[in-house]
Coordinates of C-alpha atoms and ligand atoms in Angstrom, one line a residue:
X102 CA -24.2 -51.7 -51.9
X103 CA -22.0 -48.8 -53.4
X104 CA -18.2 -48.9 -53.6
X105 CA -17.4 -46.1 -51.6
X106 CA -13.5 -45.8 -51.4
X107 CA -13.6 -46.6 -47.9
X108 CA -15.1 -49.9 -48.6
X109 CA -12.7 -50.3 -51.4
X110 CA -9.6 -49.7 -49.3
X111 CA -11.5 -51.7 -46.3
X112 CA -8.7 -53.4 -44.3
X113 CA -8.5 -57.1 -45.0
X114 CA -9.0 -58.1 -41.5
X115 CA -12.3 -55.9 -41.0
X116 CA -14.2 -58.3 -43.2
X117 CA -15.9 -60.6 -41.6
X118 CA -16.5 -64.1 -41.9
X119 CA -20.3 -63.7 -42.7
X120 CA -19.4 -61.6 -45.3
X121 CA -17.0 -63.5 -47.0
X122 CA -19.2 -66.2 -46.6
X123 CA -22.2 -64.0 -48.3
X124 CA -19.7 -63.4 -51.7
X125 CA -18.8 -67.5 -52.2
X126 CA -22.7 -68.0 -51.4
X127 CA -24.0 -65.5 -54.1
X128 CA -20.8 -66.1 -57.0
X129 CA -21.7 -69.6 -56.4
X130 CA -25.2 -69.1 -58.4
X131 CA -23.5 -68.0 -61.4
X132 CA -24.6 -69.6 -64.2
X133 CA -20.9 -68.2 -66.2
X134 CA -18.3 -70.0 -64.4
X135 CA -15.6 -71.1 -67.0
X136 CA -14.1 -74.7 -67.0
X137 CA -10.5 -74.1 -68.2
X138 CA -10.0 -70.9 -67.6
X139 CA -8.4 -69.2 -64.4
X140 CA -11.3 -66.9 -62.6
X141 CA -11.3 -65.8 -59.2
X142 CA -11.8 -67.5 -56.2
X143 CA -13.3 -64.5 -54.6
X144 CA -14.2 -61.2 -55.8
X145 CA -12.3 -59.6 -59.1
X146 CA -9.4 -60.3 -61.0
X147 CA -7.3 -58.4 -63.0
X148 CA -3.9 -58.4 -64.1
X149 CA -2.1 -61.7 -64.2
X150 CA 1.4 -61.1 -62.7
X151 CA 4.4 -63.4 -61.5
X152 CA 4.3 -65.4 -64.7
X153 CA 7.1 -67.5 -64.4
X154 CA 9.3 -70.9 -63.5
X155 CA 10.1 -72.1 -60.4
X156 CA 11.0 -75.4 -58.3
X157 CA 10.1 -77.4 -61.3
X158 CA 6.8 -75.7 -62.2
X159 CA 4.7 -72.8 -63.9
X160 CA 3.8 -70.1 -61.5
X161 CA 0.9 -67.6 -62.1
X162 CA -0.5 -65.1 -60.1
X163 CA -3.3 -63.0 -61.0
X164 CA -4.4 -59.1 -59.1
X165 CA -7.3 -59.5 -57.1
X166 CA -9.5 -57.8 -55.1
X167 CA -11.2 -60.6 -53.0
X168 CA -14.3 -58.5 -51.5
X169 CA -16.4 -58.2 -54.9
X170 CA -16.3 -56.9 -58.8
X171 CA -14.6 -53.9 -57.7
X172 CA -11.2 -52.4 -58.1
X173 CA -9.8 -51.9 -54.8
X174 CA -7.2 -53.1 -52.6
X175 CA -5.8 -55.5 -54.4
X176 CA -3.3 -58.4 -53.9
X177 CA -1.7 -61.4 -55.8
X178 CA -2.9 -64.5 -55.4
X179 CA -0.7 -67.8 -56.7
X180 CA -1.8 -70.8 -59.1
X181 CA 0.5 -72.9 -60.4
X182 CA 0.6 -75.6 -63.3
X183 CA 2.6 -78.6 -64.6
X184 CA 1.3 -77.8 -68.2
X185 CA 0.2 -74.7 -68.6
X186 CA -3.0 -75.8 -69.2
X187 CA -4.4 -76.8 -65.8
X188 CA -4.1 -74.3 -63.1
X189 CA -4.9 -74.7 -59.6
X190 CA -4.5 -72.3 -56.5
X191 CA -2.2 -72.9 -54.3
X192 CA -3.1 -70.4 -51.1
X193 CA -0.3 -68.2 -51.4
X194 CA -1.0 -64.7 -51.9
X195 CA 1.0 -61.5 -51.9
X196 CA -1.1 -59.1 -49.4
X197 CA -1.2 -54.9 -49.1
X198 CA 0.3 -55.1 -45.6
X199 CA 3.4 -52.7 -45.4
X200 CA 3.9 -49.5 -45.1
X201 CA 5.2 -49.9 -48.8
X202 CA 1.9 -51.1 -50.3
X203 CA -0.8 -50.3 -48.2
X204 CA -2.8 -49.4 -50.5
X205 CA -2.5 -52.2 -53.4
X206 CA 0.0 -54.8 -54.1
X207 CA -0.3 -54.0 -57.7
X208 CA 1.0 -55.6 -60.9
X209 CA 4.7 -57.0 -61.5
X210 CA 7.0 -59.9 -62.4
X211 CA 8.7 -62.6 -61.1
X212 CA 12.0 -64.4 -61.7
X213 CA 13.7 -67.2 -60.1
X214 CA 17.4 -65.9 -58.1
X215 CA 18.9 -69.2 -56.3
X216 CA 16.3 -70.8 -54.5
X217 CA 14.1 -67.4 -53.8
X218 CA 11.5 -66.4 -56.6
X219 CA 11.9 -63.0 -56.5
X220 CA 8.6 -61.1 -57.0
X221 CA 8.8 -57.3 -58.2
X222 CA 5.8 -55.3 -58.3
X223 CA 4.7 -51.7 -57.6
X224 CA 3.9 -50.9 -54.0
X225 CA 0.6 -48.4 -54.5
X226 CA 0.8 -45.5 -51.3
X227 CA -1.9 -43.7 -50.3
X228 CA -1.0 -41.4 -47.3
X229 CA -3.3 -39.3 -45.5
X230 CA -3.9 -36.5 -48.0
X231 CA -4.8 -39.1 -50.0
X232 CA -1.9 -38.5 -52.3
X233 CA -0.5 -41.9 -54.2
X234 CA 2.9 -42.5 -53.9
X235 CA 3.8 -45.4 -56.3
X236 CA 7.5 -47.8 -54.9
X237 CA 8.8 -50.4 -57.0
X238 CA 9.1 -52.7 -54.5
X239 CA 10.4 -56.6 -53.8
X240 CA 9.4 -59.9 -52.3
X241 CA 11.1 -63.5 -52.1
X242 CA 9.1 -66.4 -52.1
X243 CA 10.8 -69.7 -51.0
X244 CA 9.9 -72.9 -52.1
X245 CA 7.4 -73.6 -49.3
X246 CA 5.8 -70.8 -50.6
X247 CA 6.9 -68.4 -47.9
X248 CA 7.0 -64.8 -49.0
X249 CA 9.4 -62.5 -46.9
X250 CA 9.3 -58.3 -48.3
X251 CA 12.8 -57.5 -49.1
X252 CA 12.2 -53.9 -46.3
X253 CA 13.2 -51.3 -48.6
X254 CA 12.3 -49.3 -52.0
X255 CA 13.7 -50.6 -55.0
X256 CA 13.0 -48.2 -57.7
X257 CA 11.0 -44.7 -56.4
X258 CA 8.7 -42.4 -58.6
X259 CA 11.7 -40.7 -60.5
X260 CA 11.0 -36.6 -60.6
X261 CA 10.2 -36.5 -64.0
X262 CA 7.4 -38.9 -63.8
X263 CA 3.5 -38.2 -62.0
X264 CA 2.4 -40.5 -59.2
X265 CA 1.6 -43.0 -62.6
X266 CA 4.5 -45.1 -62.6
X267 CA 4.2 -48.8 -62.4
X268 CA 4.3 -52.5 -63.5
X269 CA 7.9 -53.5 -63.0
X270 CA 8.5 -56.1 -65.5
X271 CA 12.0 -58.1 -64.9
X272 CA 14.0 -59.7 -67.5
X273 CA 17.1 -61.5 -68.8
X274 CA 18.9 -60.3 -71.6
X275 CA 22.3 -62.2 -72.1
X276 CA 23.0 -62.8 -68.7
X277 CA 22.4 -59.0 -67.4
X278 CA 19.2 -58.3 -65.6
X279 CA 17.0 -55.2 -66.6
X280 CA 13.7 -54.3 -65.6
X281 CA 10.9 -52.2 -67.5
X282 CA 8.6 -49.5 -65.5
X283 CA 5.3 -47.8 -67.5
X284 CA 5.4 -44.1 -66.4
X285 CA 3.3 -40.5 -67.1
X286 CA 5.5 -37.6 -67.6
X287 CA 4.6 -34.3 -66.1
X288 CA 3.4 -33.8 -69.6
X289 CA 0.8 -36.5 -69.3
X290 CA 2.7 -38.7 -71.6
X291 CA 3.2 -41.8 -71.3
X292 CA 6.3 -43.8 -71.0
X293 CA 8.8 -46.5 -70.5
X294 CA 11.7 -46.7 -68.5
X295 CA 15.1 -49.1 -68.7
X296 CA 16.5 -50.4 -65.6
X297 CA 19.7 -52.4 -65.2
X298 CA 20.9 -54.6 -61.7
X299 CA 24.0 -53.1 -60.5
X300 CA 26.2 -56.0 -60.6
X301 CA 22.7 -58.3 -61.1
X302 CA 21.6 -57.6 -57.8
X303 CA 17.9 -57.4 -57.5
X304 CA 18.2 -54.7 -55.1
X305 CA 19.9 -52.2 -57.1
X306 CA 18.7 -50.5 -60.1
X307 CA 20.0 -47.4 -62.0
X308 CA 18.3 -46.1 -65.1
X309 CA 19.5 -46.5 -68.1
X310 CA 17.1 -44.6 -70.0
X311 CA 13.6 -44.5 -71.7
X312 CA 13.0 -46.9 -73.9
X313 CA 13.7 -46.2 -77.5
X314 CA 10.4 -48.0 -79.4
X315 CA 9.1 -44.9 -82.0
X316 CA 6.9 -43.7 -79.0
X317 CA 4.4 -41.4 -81.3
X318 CA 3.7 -40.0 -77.5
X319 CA -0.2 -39.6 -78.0
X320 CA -1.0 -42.2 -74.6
X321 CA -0.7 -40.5 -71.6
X322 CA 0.0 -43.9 -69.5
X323 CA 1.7 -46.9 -70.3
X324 CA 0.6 -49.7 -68.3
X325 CA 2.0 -53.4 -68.0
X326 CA 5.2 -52.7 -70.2
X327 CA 6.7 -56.6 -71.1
X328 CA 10.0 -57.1 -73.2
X329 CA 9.8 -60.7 -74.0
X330 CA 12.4 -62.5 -77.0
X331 CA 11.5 -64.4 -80.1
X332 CA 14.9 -65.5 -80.6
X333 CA 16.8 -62.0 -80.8
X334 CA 13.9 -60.3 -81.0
X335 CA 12.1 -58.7 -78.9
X336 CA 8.4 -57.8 -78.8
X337 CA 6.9 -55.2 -76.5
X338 CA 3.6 -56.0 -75.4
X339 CA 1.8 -52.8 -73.6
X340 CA -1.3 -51.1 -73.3
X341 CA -1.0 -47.6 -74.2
X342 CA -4.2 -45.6 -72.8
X343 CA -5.4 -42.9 -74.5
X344 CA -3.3 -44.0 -77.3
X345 CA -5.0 -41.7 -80.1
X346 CA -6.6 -43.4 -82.8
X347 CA -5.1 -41.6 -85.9
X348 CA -1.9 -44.0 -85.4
X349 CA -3.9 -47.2 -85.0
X350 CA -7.8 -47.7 -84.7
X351 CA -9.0 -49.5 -82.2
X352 CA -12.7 -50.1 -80.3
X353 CA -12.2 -51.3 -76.8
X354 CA -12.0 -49.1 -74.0
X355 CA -8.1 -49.5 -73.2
X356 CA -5.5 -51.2 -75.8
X357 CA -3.1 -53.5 -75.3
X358 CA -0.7 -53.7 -78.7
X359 CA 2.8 -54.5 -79.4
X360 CA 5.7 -53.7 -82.0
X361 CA 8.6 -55.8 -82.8
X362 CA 12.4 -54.7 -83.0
X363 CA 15.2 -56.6 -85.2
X364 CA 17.4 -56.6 -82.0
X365 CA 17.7 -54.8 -78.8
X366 CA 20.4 -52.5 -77.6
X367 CA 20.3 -52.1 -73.7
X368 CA 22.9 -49.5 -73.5
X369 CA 20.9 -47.5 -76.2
X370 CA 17.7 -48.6 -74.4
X371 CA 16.7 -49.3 -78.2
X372 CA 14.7 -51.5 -79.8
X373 CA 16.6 -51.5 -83.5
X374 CA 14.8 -51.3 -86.7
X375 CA 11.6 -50.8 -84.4
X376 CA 8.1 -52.4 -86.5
X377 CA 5.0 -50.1 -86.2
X378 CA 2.0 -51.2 -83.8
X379 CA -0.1 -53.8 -83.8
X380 CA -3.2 -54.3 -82.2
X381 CA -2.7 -57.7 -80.0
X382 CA -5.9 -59.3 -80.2
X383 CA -8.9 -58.1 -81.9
X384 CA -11.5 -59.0 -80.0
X385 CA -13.7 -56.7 -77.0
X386 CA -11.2 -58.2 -74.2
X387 CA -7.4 -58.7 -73.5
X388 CA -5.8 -55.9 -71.5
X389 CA -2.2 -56.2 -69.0
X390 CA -1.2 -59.0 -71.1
X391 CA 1.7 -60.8 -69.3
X392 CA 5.2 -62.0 -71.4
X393 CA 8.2 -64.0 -70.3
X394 CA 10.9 -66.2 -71.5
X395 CA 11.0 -69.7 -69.9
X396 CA 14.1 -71.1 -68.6
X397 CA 14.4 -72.8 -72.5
X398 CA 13.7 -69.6 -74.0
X399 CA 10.7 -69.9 -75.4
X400 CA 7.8 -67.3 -75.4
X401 CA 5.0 -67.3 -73.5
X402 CA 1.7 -65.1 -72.5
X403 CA -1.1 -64.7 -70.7
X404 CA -3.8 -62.1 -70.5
X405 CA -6.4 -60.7 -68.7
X406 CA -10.1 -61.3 -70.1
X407 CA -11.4 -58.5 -68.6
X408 CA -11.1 -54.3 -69.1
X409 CA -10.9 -51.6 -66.4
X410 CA -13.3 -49.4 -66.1
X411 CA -16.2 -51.6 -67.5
X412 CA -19.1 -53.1 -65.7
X413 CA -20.0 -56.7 -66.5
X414 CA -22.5 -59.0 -66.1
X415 CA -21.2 -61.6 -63.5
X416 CA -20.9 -58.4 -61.2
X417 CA -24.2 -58.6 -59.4
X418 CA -22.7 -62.2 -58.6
X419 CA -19.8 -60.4 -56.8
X420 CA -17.0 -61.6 -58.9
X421 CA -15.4 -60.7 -62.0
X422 CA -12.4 -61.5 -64.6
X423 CA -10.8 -64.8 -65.8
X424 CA -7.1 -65.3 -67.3
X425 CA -6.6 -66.6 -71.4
X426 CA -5.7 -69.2 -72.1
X427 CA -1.8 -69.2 -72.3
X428 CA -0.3 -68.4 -75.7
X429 CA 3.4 -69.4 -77.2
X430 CA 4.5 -66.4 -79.3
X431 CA 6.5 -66.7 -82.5
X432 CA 7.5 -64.7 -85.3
X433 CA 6.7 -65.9 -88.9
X434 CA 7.4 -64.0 -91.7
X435 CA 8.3 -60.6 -89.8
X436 CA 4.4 -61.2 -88.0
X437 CA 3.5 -62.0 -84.4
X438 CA 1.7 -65.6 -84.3
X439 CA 0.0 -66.2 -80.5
X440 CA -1.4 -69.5 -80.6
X441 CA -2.4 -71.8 -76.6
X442 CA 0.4 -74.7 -75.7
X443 CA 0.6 -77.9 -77.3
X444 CA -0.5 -79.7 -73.7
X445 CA -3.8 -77.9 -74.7
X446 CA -4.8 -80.8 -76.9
X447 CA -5.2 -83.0 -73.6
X448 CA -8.2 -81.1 -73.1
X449 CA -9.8 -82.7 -76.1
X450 CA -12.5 -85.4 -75.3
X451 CA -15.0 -86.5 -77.7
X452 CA -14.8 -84.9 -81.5
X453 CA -17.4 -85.1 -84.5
X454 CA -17.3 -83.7 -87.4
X455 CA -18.4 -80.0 -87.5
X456 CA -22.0 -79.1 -87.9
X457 CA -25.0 -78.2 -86.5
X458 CA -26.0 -78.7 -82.9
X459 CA -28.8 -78.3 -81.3
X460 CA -27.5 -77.9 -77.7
X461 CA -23.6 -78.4 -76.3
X462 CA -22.4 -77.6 -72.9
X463 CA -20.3 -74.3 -74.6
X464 CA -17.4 -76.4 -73.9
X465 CA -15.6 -77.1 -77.0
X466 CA -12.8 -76.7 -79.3
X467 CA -13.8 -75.8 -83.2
X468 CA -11.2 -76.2 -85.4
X469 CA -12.0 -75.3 -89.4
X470 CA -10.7 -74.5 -92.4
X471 CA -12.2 -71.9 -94.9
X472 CA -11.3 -72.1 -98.7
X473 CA -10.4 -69.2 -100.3
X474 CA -13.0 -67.0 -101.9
X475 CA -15.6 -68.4 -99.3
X476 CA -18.2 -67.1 -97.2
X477 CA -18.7 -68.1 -93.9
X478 CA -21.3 -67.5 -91.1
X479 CA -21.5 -69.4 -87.9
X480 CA -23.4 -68.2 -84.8
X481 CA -21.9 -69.9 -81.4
X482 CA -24.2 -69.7 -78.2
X483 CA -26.9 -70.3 -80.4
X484 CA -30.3 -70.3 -79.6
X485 CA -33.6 -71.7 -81.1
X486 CA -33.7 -69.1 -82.9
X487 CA -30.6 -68.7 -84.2
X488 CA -29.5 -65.9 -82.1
X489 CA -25.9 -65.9 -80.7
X490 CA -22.7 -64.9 -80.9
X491 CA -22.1 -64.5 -85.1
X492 CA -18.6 -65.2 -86.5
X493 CA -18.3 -64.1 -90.3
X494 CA -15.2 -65.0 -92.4
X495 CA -15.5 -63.7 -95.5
X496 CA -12.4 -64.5 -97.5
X497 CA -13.3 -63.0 -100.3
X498 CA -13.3 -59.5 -98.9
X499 CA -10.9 -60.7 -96.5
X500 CA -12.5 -60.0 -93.3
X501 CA -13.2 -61.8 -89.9
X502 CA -16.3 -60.4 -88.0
X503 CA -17.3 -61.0 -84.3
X504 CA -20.9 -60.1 -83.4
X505 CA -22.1 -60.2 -80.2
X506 CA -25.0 -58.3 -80.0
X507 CA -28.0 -61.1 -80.3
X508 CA -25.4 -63.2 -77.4
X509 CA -26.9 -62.9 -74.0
X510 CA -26.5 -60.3 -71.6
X511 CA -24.8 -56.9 -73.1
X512 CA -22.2 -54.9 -71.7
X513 CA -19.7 -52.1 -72.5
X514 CA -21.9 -51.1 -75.5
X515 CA -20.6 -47.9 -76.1
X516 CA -17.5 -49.4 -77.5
X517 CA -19.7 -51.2 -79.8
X518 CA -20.9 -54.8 -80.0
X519 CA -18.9 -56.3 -83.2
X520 CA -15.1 -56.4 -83.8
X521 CA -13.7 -57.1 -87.2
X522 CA -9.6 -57.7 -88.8
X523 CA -8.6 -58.4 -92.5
X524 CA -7.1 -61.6 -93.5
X525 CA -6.1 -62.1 -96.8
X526 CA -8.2 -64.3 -99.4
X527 CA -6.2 -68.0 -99.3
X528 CA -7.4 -71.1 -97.4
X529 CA -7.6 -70.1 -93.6
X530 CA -7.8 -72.2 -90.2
X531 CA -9.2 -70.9 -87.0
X532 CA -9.3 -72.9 -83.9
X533 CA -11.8 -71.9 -81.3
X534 CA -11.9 -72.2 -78.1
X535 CA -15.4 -71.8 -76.4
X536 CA -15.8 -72.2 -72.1
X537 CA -19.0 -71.2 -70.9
X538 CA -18.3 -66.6 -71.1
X539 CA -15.5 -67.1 -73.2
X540 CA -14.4 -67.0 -76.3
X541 CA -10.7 -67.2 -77.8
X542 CA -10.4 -67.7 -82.1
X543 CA -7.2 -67.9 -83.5
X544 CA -6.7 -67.6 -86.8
X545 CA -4.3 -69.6 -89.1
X546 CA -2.6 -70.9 -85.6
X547 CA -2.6 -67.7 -84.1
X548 CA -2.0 -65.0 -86.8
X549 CA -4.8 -63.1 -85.5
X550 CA -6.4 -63.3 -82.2
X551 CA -10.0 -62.2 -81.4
X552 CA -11.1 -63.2 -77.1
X553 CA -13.6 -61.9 -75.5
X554 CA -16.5 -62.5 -73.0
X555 CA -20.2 -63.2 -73.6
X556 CA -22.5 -63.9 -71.4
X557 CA -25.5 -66.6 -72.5
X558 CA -29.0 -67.0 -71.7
X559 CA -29.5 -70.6 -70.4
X560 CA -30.8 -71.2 -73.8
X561 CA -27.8 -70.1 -75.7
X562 CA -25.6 -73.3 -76.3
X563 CA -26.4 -74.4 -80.0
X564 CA -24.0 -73.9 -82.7
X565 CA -25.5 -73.0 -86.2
X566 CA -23.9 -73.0 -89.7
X567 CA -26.1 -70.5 -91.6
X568 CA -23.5 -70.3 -94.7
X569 CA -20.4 -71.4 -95.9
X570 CA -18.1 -73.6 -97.7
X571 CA -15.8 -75.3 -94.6
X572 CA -15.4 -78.7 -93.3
X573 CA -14.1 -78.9 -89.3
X574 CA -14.3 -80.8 -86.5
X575 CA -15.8 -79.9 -82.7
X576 CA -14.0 -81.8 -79.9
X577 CA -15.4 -81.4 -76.5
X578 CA -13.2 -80.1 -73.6
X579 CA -12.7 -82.1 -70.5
X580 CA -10.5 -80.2 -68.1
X581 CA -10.6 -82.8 -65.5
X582 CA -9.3 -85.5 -67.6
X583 CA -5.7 -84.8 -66.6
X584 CA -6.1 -82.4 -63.6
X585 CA -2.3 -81.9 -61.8
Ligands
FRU828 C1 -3.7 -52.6 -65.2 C2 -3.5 -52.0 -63.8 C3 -2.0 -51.9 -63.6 C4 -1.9 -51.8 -62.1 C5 -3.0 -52.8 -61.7 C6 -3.8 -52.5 -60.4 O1 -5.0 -53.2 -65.3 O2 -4.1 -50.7 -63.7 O3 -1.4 -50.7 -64.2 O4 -0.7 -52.2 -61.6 O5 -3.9 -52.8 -62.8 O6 -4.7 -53.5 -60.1

């Protein structure tokens, strides 16, 4: 069946029963489902959005259009955790039903005012020229999970921005409330604008500026701007599209990179003593990553496993997307570490030490260390053959390799099929986390990131040391263990 817009922007209500029933029948044969990791109930996911505390726990929504692996209209739909390791759905969604988001209730934040989470997200407007009219809109959710749309716009498309203006991204900064929009200008530039609460209300925002972060304008959108704190510092985490290559080289379709500041000025809109940018993760897949600072301050994020504009193989299965695993960020030595919760060692089950398997149930934590001037080659989803997905650390030329090429079903291979970042030659870790399509390595606790999807034959599920001089163990995951 082709996505025609019209079937895209298909009413909720208009699909039927049958058909909903069709999608759970045919995702349900998919042999890809992940264990621990968010994925979709229905359809595809995207962005996660909402990250936040509230009433006692960790609330996550992710985008979501529930009719297939399509992007159309989409909505939020709620999970929530005790740990930030086991999520579950909780039925509340955030639905394209107003006249300010008919046509997509599309990404944004959350943050807890009295006993109301307030949600804040972009209200996308189609009207009947078909011409998108993009509202930063609001919604309180009680603790009953009730949402009620605050009836009015809260930030419009300014005039010096195109109908690309989006991702409100709320945020604390010493008691004042500000909020961060990704815009186009009519230059088809990208980029990002400062908002401050009038008196911290919610529903009043005046600009304070663009945000001062060395913007080499070469993207022509940003999407999913975050501020998030380490300390006093903040880290911008944003995926500049069309971001040309000359100022940073990277392979996937989209980017999603970051820079760091010393300190922030709001009344500047500045990010002082601003680093230069980083790739976030290195791998083929972490786009719209999500930031926010929990009630204690600390760090956290979450992306989205998944890239816009790509076809993938769980799509003739009607569904598409999962969420990372979430990652604490901290600052070490002027560098950006991302490394999953410490509740994420409940997961662990069985462990052995590392080594050859014949067959596992591509469930399982890795966690090894390198010595320096070694060389290291390890193919994951392996086959009989040997064939899988090839990891290569080679520390004595100081480079980390990711080959997925020989791993199941391929995708997206005009971006290539192997992604690579330097480390230098000392004795490394790397913790890997393997569930079913996924991969997530983090090396040296989460100095460098490389996540990703691959997609297995049934016969890919070995793990295979052709080289190297490491010792490790494998622990088996058990999500259920300690289900909330
Ligand atoms: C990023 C994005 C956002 C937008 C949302 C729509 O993946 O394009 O900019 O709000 O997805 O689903």
């Amino acid at each position: 069946m082709e996505w025609t817009t019209e079937r895209r922007y298909r009413r909720y209500e208009d699909w039927t029963r049958e058909e909903k029933q069709a999608i759970q029948d045919l995702m349900a044969k998919s042999p890809w489902h992940t264990h621990y990791h968010v994925e979709p109930k229905a359809g595809l996911l995207n962005d996660p959005n909402g990250f936040s505390y509230f009433d006692g726990k960790w609330i996550l929504f992710y985008q979501n259009f529930p009719f297939g692996a399509a992007h159309g209209l989409k909505s939020w739909v709620q999970t929530e955790s005790e740990d930030l390791v086991h999520f579950k759905e909780t039925g509340v969604t955030l639905l394209p039903d107003t006249d300010l988001d008919s046509h997509g209730a599309y990404s944004g934040s959350a943050m807890q005012f009295d006993d109301k989470l307030f949600l804040f997200y972009t209200g996308n407007v189609r009207d009947a020229e078909w011409v998108r009219h993009p509202y930063q809109v609001g919604a309180l959710m009680d603790k009953e999970g009730k949402i009620e749309k605050i009836d009015k716009i809260l930030i419009d498309q300014p005039a010096d921005s195109t109908d690309h203006f989006r991702d409100p991204q709320i945020f604390n900064f010493k008691g004042q409330y500000y909020a961060i929009v990704g815009g186009q200008d009519p230059e088809k530039k990208g980029f990002i604008r400062l908002y401050k609460a009038v008196d911290n209300d919610y529903t009043n925002w005046v600009a304070v500026g663009d945000l001062d972060f060395a913007n080499d304008r070469t993207a022509y959108m940003m999407e999913c701007p975050n501020l998030v704190f380490v300390g006093d510092q903040p880290v911008l985490l944003y995926c500049p599209q069309g971001l040309d290559k000359s100022v940073l080289d990277y392979d996937n379709i989209y980017p999603n990179m970051y820079k760091i500041g010393a300190s922030f000025d709001p009344e500047k809109a500045k990010m002082v003593d601003v680093s230069e940018l980083h790739n976030l993760d290195y791998g083929f897949e972490a786009y719209a990553t999500q930031g926010f600072n929990a009630p204690d301050g600390r760090a956290y994020a979450v992306s989205w496993l998944g890239l816009p504009d790509v076809s993938y193989p769980t799509d003739s299965y009607d569904y598409q997307g999962a969420l990372s695993l979430v990652k604490e960020l901290t600052i070490k030595d002027g560098k950006l570490y991302q490394y999953p919760v410490e509740a994420i060692k409940d997961l662990r089950a069985e462990s052995e030490e590392f080594a050859n398997k014949a067959q596992t149930k591509n469930c399982y934590e890795l966690e090894l260390q390198f010595e320096k001037d070694s060389l290291n080659e390890i193919v994951l989803f392996a086959d009989a053959e040997g064939k899988g997905l090839v990891l290569t650390f080679d520390l004595a030329k100081g480079l980390v390799t990711v080959d997925r090429s020989q791993a199941g079903e391929q995708y997206a291979q005009d971006f290539g099929t192997s992604r690579s970042c330097t480390i230098a030659n000392q004795a490394t870790t790397a913790n890997i986390f393997i569930d079913n399509s996924i991969f997530e390595i983090f090396i040296n606790k989460g100095e460098k990131v490389f996540s990703g999807r691959v997609y297995p034959h049934a016969d890919q599920n070995g793990i295979l040391i052709k080289s190297g001089t490491l010792t490790g163990t494998y622990y088996e995951l058990d999500y259920g263990r300690k289900a909330n």
